[in-house]
């Protein structure tokens, strides 16, 4: 389905002053560099390109984002406390607007080299750590919505969903049991999407093709 992309002038919003308006285009250079970073398993480079081009996430959001998107890299949802306790800083915060309104997403990124599953058929230690961290961010953000609205200057902030990015699709391509397990956990984690970097590469291609007019 082809989505109608609104002009940038139509989706600026004063209540999102703490967020960056997302540009709808992706340059060929950034597209190629993102594909290369994923292929080489370079998490830092992949993250930097996603921060520069958060429109790559739009096809993953499904219901929202085609009317408008806003983005913040490394949002400090809880500052470092005076007792030295560290703050809470997710990798990304995304807001997407669709016909039903604005939805919010906290993103946790792991390495393209990381594995979602242990060969034995359960979540890897890195996946468990990342999912638990994302759940903590989401729980805090849900409880402290008012404080986050004030701190980040986003008056429309509300209960976020989660996007967990890890590994590549080839991990489950040859293992039907792991693909079934992944599908099961997707259904159980109703507020968290588990997304591979391969899916983001596909999303980047979709965004880039809009710009070039190719199919």
Coordinates of C-alpha atoms in Angstrom, one line a residue:
X1 CA 0.0 0.0 0.0
X2 CA 1.3 3.4 -0.9
X3 CA 1.0 6.0 1.9
X4 CA 0.4 9.6 1.3
X5 CA 3.3 11.6 2.7
X6 CA 2.3 15.0 4.1
X7 CA 4.4 18.1 3.3
X8 CA 6.8 19.1 6.1
X9 CA 5.1 22.4 6.6
X10 CA 1.9 20.6 7.5
X11 CA 3.2 18.5 10.3
X12 CA 5.2 20.8 12.6
X13 CA 3.6 20.8 16.0
X14 CA 4.3 23.3 18.9
X15 CA 3.7 20.6 21.6
X16 CA 6.6 18.6 20.1
X17 CA 9.2 21.4 20.5
X18 CA 11.6 19.0 22.3
X19 CA 11.6 16.6 19.3
X20 CA 13.1 16.8 15.9
X21 CA 10.8 16.9 12.8
X22 CA 11.7 13.8 10.7
X23 CA 12.7 14.4 7.1
X24 CA 10.9 12.1 4.7
X25 CA 13.8 11.4 2.4
X26 CA 16.9 9.2 2.6
X27 CA 20.0 9.9 0.5
X28 CA 21.7 7.2 -1.5
X29 CA 24.9 7.8 0.5
X30 CA 23.1 7.2 3.9
X31 CA 21.1 4.3 2.5
X32 CA 24.3 2.5 1.2
X33 CA 26.2 3.3 4.4
X34 CA 23.4 1.9 6.5
X35 CA 23.3 -1.3 4.5
X36 CA 27.1 -1.6 4.8
X37 CA 27.1 -1.0 8.6
X38 CA 24.5 -3.7 9.1
X39 CA 26.5 -6.1 6.8
X40 CA 29.6 -5.4 8.8
X41 CA 27.8 -5.6 12.2
X42 CA 28.8 -2.0 13.1
X43 CA 26.2 -1.0 15.8
X44 CA 27.6 2.5 16.3
X45 CA 27.6 3.5 12.6
X46 CA 24.1 1.9 12.2
X47 CA 22.8 3.9 15.2
X48 CA 24.3 7.2 13.9
X49 CA 22.7 6.7 10.5
X50 CA 19.3 5.9 12.1
X51 CA 19.6 9.0 14.3
X52 CA 20.3 11.1 11.2
X53 CA 17.5 9.4 9.2
X54 CA 14.8 8.2 11.6
X55 CA 12.4 7.9 8.6
X56 CA 13.9 4.4 8.2
X57 CA 11.7 3.4 11.2
X58 CA 8.5 4.6 9.5
X59 CA 7.6 1.3 7.6
X60 CA 8.1 -0.6 10.9
X61 CA 5.6 1.6 12.8
X62 CA 2.7 0.2 10.6
X63 CA -0.3 2.2 11.9
X64 CA 1.4 5.6 12.4
X65 CA 4.1 7.8 11.0
X66 CA 2.7 8.4 7.5
X67 CA 1.1 11.7 8.7
X68 CA 4.0 12.9 10.7
X69 CA 7.0 11.7 12.7
X70 CA 9.2 13.2 15.4
X71 CA 12.4 11.9 16.9
X72 CA 14.9 12.4 19.7
X73 CA 18.2 10.6 20.0
X74 CA 19.4 9.5 23.4
X75 CA 16.6 11.2 25.4
X76 CA 17.3 11.6 29.0
X77 CA 13.9 10.5 30.4
X78 CA 15.4 10.5 33.9
X79 CA 18.4 12.7 34.8
X80 CA 21.3 11.6 36.9
X81 CA 20.2 11.8 40.6
X82 CA 22.1 13.9 43.2
X83 CA 23.0 10.6 45.0
X84 CA 24.9 9.6 41.9
X85 CA 22.3 7.0 40.7
X86 CA 22.6 7.1 36.9
X87 CA 19.8 8.4 34.7
X88 CA 17.7 6.6 32.2
X89 CA 18.7 7.2 28.6
X90 CA 17.1 5.0 25.9
X91 CA 18.7 4.9 22.5
X92 CA 15.8 6.7 20.7
X93 CA 12.4 8.1 21.2
X94 CA 9.9 8.2 18.3
X95 CA 6.5 9.7 17.9
X96 CA 4.4 8.8 14.9
X97 CA 1.1 10.4 13.8
X98 CA -1.6 8.5 12.0
X99 CA -5.3 8.8 11.5
X100 CA -5.9 7.6 15.1
X101 CA -3.5 10.2 16.6
X102 CA 0.1 10.1 17.9
X103 CA 1.7 7.0 19.3
X104 CA 5.1 6.9 21.1
X105 CA 7.9 4.4 20.9
X106 CA 11.1 3.8 22.9
X107 CA 13.8 2.1 20.9
X108 CA 16.5 -0.2 22.3
X109 CA 19.3 -1.0 19.8
X110 CA 21.6 -4.0 20.1
X111 CA 24.3 -5.1 17.7
X112 CA 23.6 -6.5 14.2
X113 CA 26.0 -9.2 15.3
X114 CA 24.1 -10.1 18.4
X115 CA 21.8 -13.2 18.4
X116 CA 18.2 -13.0 19.5
X117 CA 18.2 -16.7 20.4
X118 CA 20.6 -19.1 22.0
X119 CA 21.0 -22.3 19.8
X120 CA 19.0 -24.1 22.5
X121 CA 15.9 -22.2 21.5
X122 CA 15.7 -19.5 24.2
X123 CA 16.5 -15.8 24.3
X124 CA 20.3 -15.1 24.3
X125 CA 21.8 -13.3 27.3
X126 CA 22.1 -10.1 25.2
X127 CA 18.5 -10.3 24.1
X128 CA 17.3 -10.8 27.7
X129 CA 19.4 -7.9 28.9
X130 CA 18.1 -5.6 26.1
X131 CA 14.5 -6.6 26.6
X132 CA 14.7 -6.1 30.3
X133 CA 16.3 -2.7 29.9
X134 CA 13.6 -1.7 27.4
X135 CA 10.9 -2.9 29.8
X136 CA 12.4 -0.7 32.6
X137 CA 12.5 2.3 30.3
X138 CA 8.8 1.7 29.3
X139 CA 7.7 1.2 32.9
X140 CA 9.4 4.4 34.1
X141 CA 8.1 6.4 31.2
X142 CA 4.6 5.2 31.9
X143 CA 4.8 6.1 35.5
X144 CA 6.5 9.5 35.1
X145 CA 4.7 10.8 32.0
X146 CA 4.2 14.3 33.5
X147 CA 7.9 14.7 34.4
X148 CA 9.0 13.5 31.0
X149 CA 6.6 16.0 29.3
X150 CA 8.2 18.8 31.2
X151 CA 11.8 17.7 30.9
X152 CA 11.7 16.9 27.2
X153 CA 9.2 19.6 26.2
X154 CA 6.8 17.2 24.6
X155 CA 3.3 17.9 26.0
X156 CA 1.6 15.1 24.1
X157 CA 3.8 12.4 25.5
X158 CA 1.9 9.3 26.7
X159 CA 2.4 5.6 27.5
X160 CA 5.0 4.4 25.0
X161 CA 5.4 1.1 23.1
X162 CA 8.8 -0.5 22.6
X163 CA 10.9 -1.4 19.6
X164 CA 13.8 -3.8 20.2
X165 CA 16.3 -4.1 17.4
X166 CA 18.8 -6.9 17.3
X167 CA 20.6 -9.3 15.0
X168 CA 19.8 -10.2 11.4
X169 CA 17.0 -12.2 9.9
X170 CA 19.3 -15.0 8.7
X171 CA 19.4 -16.3 12.3
X172 CA 15.9 -17.8 11.9
X173 CA 15.9 -18.3 8.1
X174 CA 17.2 -21.9 8.5
X175 CA 15.5 -22.7 11.7
X176 CA 11.7 -23.1 11.5
X177 CA 11.5 -23.7 15.2
X178 CA 13.2 -20.4 16.0
X179 CA 11.0 -18.5 13.6
X180 CA 7.9 -20.0 15.3
X181 CA 9.4 -19.1 18.7
X182 CA 10.0 -15.5 17.5
X183 CA 6.4 -15.3 16.2
X184 CA 5.2 -16.6 19.6
X185 CA 7.1 -14.0 21.5
X186 CA 5.9 -11.2 19.2
X187 CA 2.3 -12.2 20.1
X188 CA 3.1 -12.3 23.8
X189 CA 5.0 -9.1 24.0
X190 CA 2.0 -7.0 22.8
X191 CA 3.7 -3.6 23.5
X192 CA 7.1 -4.5 22.1
X193 CA 8.1 -5.2 18.5
X194 CA 11.2 -7.4 18.0
X195 CA 12.8 -6.1 14.8
X196 CA 15.9 -7.3 13.0
X197 CA 18.4 -5.1 11.3
X198 CA 17.5 -6.9 8.1
X199 CA 14.0 -5.6 8.5
X200 CA 15.4 -2.1 8.9
X201 CA 17.5 -2.5 5.7
X202 CA 14.3 -3.5 3.9
X203 CA 12.6 -0.4 5.4
X204 CA 15.4 1.8 4.3
X205 CA 15.1 0.4 0.8
X206 CA 11.4 1.2 0.8
X207 CA 12.0 4.8 1.9
X208 CA 14.8 5.3 -0.6
X209 CA 12.7 3.9 -3.4
X210 CA 10.0 6.6 -2.7
X211 CA 12.7 9.2 -3.4
X212 CA 13.9 7.6 -6.6
X213 CA 10.5 6.6 -7.8
X214 CA 11.7 3.1 -8.4
X215 CA 9.7 0.0 -7.4

